[in-house]
C-alpha positions in Angstrom: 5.7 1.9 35.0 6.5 0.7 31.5 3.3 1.9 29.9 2.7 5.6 29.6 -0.9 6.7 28.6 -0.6 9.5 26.3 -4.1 10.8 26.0 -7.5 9.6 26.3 -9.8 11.1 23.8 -14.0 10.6 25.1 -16.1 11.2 21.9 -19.6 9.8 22.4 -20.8 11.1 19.1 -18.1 11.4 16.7 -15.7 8.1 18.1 -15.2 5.4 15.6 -13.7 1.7 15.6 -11.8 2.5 12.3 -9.1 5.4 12.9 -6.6 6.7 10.3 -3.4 8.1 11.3 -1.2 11.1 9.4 -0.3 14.8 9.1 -3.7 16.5 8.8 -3.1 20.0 9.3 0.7 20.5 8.2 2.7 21.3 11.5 5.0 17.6 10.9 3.2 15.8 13.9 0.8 13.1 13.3 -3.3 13.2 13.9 -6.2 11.0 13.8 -8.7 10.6 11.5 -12.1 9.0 13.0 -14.4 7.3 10.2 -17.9 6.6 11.3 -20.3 4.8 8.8 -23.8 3.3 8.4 -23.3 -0.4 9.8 -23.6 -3.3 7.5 -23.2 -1.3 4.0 -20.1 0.6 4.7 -21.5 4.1 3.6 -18.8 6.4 5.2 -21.4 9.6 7.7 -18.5 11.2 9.2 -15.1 12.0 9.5 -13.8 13.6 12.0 -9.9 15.0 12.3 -8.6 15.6 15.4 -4.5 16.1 17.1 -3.4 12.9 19.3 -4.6 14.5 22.0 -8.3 14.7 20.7 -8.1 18.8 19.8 -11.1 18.9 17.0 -9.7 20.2 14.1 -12.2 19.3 11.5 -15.2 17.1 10.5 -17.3 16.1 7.4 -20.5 15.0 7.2 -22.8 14.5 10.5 -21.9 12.2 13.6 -23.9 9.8 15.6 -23.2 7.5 17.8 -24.8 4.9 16.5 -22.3 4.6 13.3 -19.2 4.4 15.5 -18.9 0.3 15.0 -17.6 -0.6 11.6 -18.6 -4.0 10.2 -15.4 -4.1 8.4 -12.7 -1.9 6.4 -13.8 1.0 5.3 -12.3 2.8 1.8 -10.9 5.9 3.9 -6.8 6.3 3.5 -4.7 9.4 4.6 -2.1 10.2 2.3 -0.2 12.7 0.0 -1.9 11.4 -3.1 -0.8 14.1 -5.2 2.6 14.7 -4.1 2.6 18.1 -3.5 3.9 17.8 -0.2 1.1 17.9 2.0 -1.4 14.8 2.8 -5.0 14.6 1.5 -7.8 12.4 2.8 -9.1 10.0 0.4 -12.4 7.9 1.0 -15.3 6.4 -1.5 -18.9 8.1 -1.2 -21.1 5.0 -1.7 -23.3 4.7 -5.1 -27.2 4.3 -4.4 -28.1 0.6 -3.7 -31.4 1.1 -6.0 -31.7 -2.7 -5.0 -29.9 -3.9 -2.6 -29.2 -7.3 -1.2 -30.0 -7.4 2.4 -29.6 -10.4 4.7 -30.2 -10.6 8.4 -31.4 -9.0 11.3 -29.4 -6.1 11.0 -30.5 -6.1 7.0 -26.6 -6.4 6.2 -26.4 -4.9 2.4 -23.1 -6.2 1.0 -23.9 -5.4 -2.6 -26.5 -4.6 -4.6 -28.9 -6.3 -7.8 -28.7 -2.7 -8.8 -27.1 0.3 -8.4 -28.0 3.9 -9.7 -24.9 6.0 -10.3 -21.4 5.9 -9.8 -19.4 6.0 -7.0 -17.1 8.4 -6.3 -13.5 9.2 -5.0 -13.3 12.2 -3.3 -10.3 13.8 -2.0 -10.7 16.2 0.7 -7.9 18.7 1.9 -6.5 17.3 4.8 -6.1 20.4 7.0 -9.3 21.9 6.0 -11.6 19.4 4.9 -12.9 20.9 2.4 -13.6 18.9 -1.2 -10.3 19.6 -3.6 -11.8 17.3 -6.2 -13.8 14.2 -7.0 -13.5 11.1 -9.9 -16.2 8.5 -10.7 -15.3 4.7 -9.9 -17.6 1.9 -10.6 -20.4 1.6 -8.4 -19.7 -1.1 -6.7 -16.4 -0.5 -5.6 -16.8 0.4 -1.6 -15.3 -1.4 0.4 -11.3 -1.2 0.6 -9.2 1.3 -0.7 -5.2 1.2 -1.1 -2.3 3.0 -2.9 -0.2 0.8 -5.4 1.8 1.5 -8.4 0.1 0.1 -11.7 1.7 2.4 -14.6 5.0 2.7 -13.7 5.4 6.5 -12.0 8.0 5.3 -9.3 4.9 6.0 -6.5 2.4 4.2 -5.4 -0.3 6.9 -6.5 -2.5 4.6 -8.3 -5.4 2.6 -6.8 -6.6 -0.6 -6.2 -10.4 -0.5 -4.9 -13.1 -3.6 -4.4 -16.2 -4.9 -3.9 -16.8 -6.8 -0.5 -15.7 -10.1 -2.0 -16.3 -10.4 -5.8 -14.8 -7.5 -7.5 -11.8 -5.8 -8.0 -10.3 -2.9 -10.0 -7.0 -1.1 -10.9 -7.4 2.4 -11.0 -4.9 5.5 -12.8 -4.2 8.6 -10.6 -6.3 10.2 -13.1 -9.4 8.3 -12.9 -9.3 6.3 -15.4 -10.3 2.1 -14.9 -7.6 0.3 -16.1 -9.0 -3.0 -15.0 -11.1 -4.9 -13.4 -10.6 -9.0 -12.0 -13.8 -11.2 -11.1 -13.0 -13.7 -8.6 -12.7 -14.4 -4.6 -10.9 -11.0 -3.6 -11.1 -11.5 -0.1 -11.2 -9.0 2.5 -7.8 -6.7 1.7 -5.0 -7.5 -1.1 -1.3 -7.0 -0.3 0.9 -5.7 -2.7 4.5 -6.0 -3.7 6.7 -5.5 -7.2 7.5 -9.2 -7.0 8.8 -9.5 -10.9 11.1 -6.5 -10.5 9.1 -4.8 -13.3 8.8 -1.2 -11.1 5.1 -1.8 -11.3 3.1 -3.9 -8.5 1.4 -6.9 -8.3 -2.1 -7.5 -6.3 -2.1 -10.6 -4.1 -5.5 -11.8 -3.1 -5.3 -15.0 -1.7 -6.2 -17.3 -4.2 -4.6 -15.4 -6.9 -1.8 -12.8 -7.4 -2.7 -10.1 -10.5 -0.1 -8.1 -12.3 -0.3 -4.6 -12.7 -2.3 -4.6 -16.0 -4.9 -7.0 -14.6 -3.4 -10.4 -16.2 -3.9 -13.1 -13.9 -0.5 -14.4 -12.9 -1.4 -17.4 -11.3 -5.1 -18.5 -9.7 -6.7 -21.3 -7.9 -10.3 -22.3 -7.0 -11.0 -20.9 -4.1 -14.3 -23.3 -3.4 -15.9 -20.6 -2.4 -13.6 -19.4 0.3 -11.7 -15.9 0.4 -8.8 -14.6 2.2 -9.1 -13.5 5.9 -5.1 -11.4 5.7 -2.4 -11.6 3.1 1.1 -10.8 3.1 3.9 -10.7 1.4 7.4 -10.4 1.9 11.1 -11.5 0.8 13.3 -13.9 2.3 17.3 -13.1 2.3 18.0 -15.2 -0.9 15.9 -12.3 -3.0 12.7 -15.1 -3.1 9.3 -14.2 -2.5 6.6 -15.6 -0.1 2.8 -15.2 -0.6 1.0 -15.4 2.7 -2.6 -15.9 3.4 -5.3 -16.8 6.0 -8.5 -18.4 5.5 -9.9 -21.4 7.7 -6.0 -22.2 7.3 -2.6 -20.7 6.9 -1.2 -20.8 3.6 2.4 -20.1 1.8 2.8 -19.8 -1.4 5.9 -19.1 -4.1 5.2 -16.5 -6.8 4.0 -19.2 -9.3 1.3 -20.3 -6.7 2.7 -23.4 -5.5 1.8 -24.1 -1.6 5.1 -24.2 0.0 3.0 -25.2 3.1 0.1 -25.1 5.0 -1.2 -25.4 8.4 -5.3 -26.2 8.7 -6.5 -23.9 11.1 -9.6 -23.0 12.1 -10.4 -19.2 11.3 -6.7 -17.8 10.8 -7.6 -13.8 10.1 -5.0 -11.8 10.7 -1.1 -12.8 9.2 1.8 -11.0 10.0 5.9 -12.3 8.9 8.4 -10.4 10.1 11.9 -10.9 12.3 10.6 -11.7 16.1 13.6 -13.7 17.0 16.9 -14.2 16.1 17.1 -17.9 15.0 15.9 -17.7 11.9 15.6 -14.9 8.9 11.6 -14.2 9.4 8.4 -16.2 11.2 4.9 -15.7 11.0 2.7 -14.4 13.3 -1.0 -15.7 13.2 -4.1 -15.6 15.5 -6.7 -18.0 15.2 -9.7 -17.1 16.7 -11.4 -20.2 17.7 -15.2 -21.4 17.8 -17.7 -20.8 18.5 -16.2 -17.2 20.0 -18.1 -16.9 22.9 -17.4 -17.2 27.0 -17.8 -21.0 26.6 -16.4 -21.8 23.1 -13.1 -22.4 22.4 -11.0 -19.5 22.9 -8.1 -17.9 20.3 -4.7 -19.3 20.2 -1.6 -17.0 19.0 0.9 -19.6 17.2 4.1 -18.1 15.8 6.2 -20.4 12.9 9.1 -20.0 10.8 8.6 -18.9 7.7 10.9 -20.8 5.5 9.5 -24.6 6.6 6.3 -23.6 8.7 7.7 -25.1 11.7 5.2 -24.5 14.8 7.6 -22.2 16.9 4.9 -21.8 19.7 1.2 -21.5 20.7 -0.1 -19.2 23.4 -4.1 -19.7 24.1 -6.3 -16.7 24.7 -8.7 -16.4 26.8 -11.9 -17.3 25.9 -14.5 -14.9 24.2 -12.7 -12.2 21.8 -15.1 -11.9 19.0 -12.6 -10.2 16.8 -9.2 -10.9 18.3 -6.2 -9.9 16.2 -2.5 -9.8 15.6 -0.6 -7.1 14.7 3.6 -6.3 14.1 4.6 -3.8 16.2 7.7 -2.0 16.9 6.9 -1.7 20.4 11.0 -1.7 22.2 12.5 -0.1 19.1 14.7 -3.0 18.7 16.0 -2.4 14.6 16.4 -6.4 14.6 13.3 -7.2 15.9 9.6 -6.7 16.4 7.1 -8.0 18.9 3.6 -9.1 18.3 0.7 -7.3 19.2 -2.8 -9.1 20.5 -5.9 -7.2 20.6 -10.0 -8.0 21.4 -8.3 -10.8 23.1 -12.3 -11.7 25.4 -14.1 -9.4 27.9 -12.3 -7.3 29.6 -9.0 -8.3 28.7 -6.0 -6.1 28.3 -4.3 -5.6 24.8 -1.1 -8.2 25.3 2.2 -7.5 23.6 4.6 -10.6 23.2 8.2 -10.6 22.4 9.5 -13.5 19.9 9.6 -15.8 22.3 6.1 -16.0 23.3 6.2 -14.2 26.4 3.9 -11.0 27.6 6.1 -8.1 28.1 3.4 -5.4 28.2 -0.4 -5.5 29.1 -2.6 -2.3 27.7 -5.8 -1.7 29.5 -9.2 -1.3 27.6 -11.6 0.7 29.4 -14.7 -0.4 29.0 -16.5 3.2 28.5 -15.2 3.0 25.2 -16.3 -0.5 24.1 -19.1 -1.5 22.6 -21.4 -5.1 22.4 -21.4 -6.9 19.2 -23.3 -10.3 19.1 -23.7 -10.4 22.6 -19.6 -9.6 23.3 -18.8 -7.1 25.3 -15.4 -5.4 24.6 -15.2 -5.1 21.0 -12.0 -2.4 20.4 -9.8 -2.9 17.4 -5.9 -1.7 17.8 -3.5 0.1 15.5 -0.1 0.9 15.6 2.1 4.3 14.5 5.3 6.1 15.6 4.0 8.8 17.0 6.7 10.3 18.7 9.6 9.8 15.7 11.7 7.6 18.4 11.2 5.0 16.0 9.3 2.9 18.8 5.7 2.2 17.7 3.0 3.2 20.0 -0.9 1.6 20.2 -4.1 3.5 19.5 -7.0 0.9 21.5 -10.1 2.4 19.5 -13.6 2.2 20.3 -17.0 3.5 19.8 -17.0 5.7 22.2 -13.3 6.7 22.4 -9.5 6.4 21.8 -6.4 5.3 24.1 -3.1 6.2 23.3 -0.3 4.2 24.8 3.5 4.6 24.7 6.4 2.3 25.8 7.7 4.4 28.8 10.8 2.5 29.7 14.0 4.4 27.8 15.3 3.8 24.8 19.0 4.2 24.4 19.9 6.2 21.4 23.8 6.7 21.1 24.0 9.9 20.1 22.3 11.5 22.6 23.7 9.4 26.1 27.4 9.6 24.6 27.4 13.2 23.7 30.4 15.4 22.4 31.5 18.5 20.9 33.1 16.5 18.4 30.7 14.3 16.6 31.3 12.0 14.1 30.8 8.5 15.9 
């Protein structure tokens, strides 16, 4: 077989949509980290850190079940924040919504008339758990969390935290607010040093902010936001800003639409090098409406990056609520990646395609570990990490109930160890 499950991890309590992955308890090897929080406010219950093959090892706060679906990113990170060699968990404990909004069934609270207190970061010990210190951020600020380089230090230690659509701030390593930027801040930034100044730049979508807070360029967003942004660098040293919204759009560093496809929903946007025939393409799933068994169902479409040239399309099947595309190094190719399609309708396997649009692995979802959302059945989100340091990527399928662990099972060929010798220096 080409597909070799690793471990399957049941947690009917503690599981969680939204898993971490990192060192947690310092022996070199990487771990999960299973976030569970209140649906529809994004107020983190649990965490819960375990080895890849599901051995508890720690867990904060108090599971249930019923907090395992996340209604979207959660401000959780694992990393060494502090640089002293060992990883810490870093995650946002919620202000009090003394008023919240609520909308909905489900009485979704996205944000809040008013709030009473702050919010705070807390940083946790990653092998024990246990609290190692805590910072107040503005009370708003929790729902995304991520690691930039604002002042200068040569690591991205700073941060960069938001509202759910309206607010963002930069953030000093010691706590202090350095900024804060009003405007459509869509789902999650990307960020890159593009003006070579050693500090980074935030890219929202509609805007790109430099690292003190100065708009660098921004457009009307008509009261749109960003779905996924990227950025990267083509070979001649320029730089392309990438975004999804109910379209696909490039841009140059001065904000000028180098071009634009009008998609329908385009959420998830991912360049990199798929195929050899041009420096870097695009890979971008569009998830179709309305995204149900008889609506119309997702369609991958891969382009070049430089023009926007349509490469190819490959429809989905219909159905997946929250279907995805991810980068992955799945072969261990160092030239190129494949592209990996989760949540892809009911009872569909995760799909890996290769750069020229063809399936060259299917990952089974079983469906004990899914959960229901809006009358879909299914719902798993994937991830990606080298868990084995063979420099081949392998896929964690998450669900409510329970984690899958894939690995590509075919060889991989690694000179050094199928043309051995007593005397190296090939």
């Amino acid at each position: 077989m080409s597909v070799h499950l690793v471990s399957s991890i049941a947690a009917p309590d503690w599981g969680a949509e939204t898993v971490r992955v990192g060192d947690l308890n310092g022996d070199g090897a990487p771990d999960l980290l299973f976030a569970q929080s209140e649906y529809g406010c994004r107020r983190i219950e649990c965490l819960t850190a375990t080895t890849i093959e599901g051995e508890r090892l720690w867990q904060w706060g108090r599971p249930s079940a019923a907090n395992g679906q996340c209604y979207s990113d959660l401000p959780v990170q694992v990393y060494d924040w502090d640089g002293d060699g060992a990883n810490e968990v870093l995650f946002v404990e919620q202000a009090l919504y003394a008023e919240p909004i609520e909308y909905g069934e489900q009485r979704i609270r996205e944000r809040a008339k008013r709030y009473e207190g702050d919010a705070w970061m807390v940083v946790l010990d990653a092998a024990s758990g246990r609290e190692k210190t805590r910072f107040a951020i503005p009370a708003p600020a929790d729902d995304s969390l991520l690691f930039a380089d604002l002042t200068g230090r040569g690591r991205r230690q700073d941060l960069v935290v938001k509202d759910r659509y309206w607010n963002m701030w930069g953030i000093a390593c010691t706590g202090e607010v350095l900024w804060r930027w009003e405007g459509a801040v869509g789902h999650y930034p990307a960020i890159a040093d593009v003006d070579g100044d050693g500090r980074d730049e935030v890219f929202v979508g509609f805007a790109l902010i430099d690292h003190d807070g100065r708009e660098l360029f921004s457009h009307d967003a008509g009261g749109a936001h960003q779905d996924g942004a990227y950025i990267t660098q083509l070979p001649d040293g320029s730089w392309r800003l990438l975004f999804g919204n109910h379209g696909l759009h490039c841009l140059d560093v001065q904000g000028q639409e180098v071009w634009f496809h009008p998609l329908r929903e385009a959420q998830h946007v991912v360049a990199g090098r798929y195929r050899p025939d041009s420096p870097l393409q695009v890979a971008v799933i569009d998830r179709g409406h309305p995204r149900t068994p008889e609506g119309s169902p997702g369609v991958l479409y891969l382009y070049d990056l430089e023009d926007g040239r349509e490469i190819w399309q490959r429809r989905q099947p219909p159905g997946g609520w929250v279907a995805a595309a991810l980068d992955i190094r799945w072969t261990g190719n160092p030239d190129l990646k494949e592209i990996l399609v989760y949540e892809r309708g009911a009872g569909q396997p995760v799909a890996i395609y290769d750069g020229w649009g063809e399936i060259v692995d299917t990952l089974e979802v079983p469906p004990e570990i899914c959960g229901v959302y809006h009358g879909n059945p299914g719902i798993h989100i994937c991830y990606r990490a080298d868990v084995w340091g063979d420099s081949r990527e392998e896929v964690l399928v998450a669900g409510w109930k329970g984690l899958r662990l894939y690995a590509n099972a075919r060889p991989l060929a690694i000179p050094t160890l199928y043309n051995n010798t007593l005397y190296h220096g090939m």
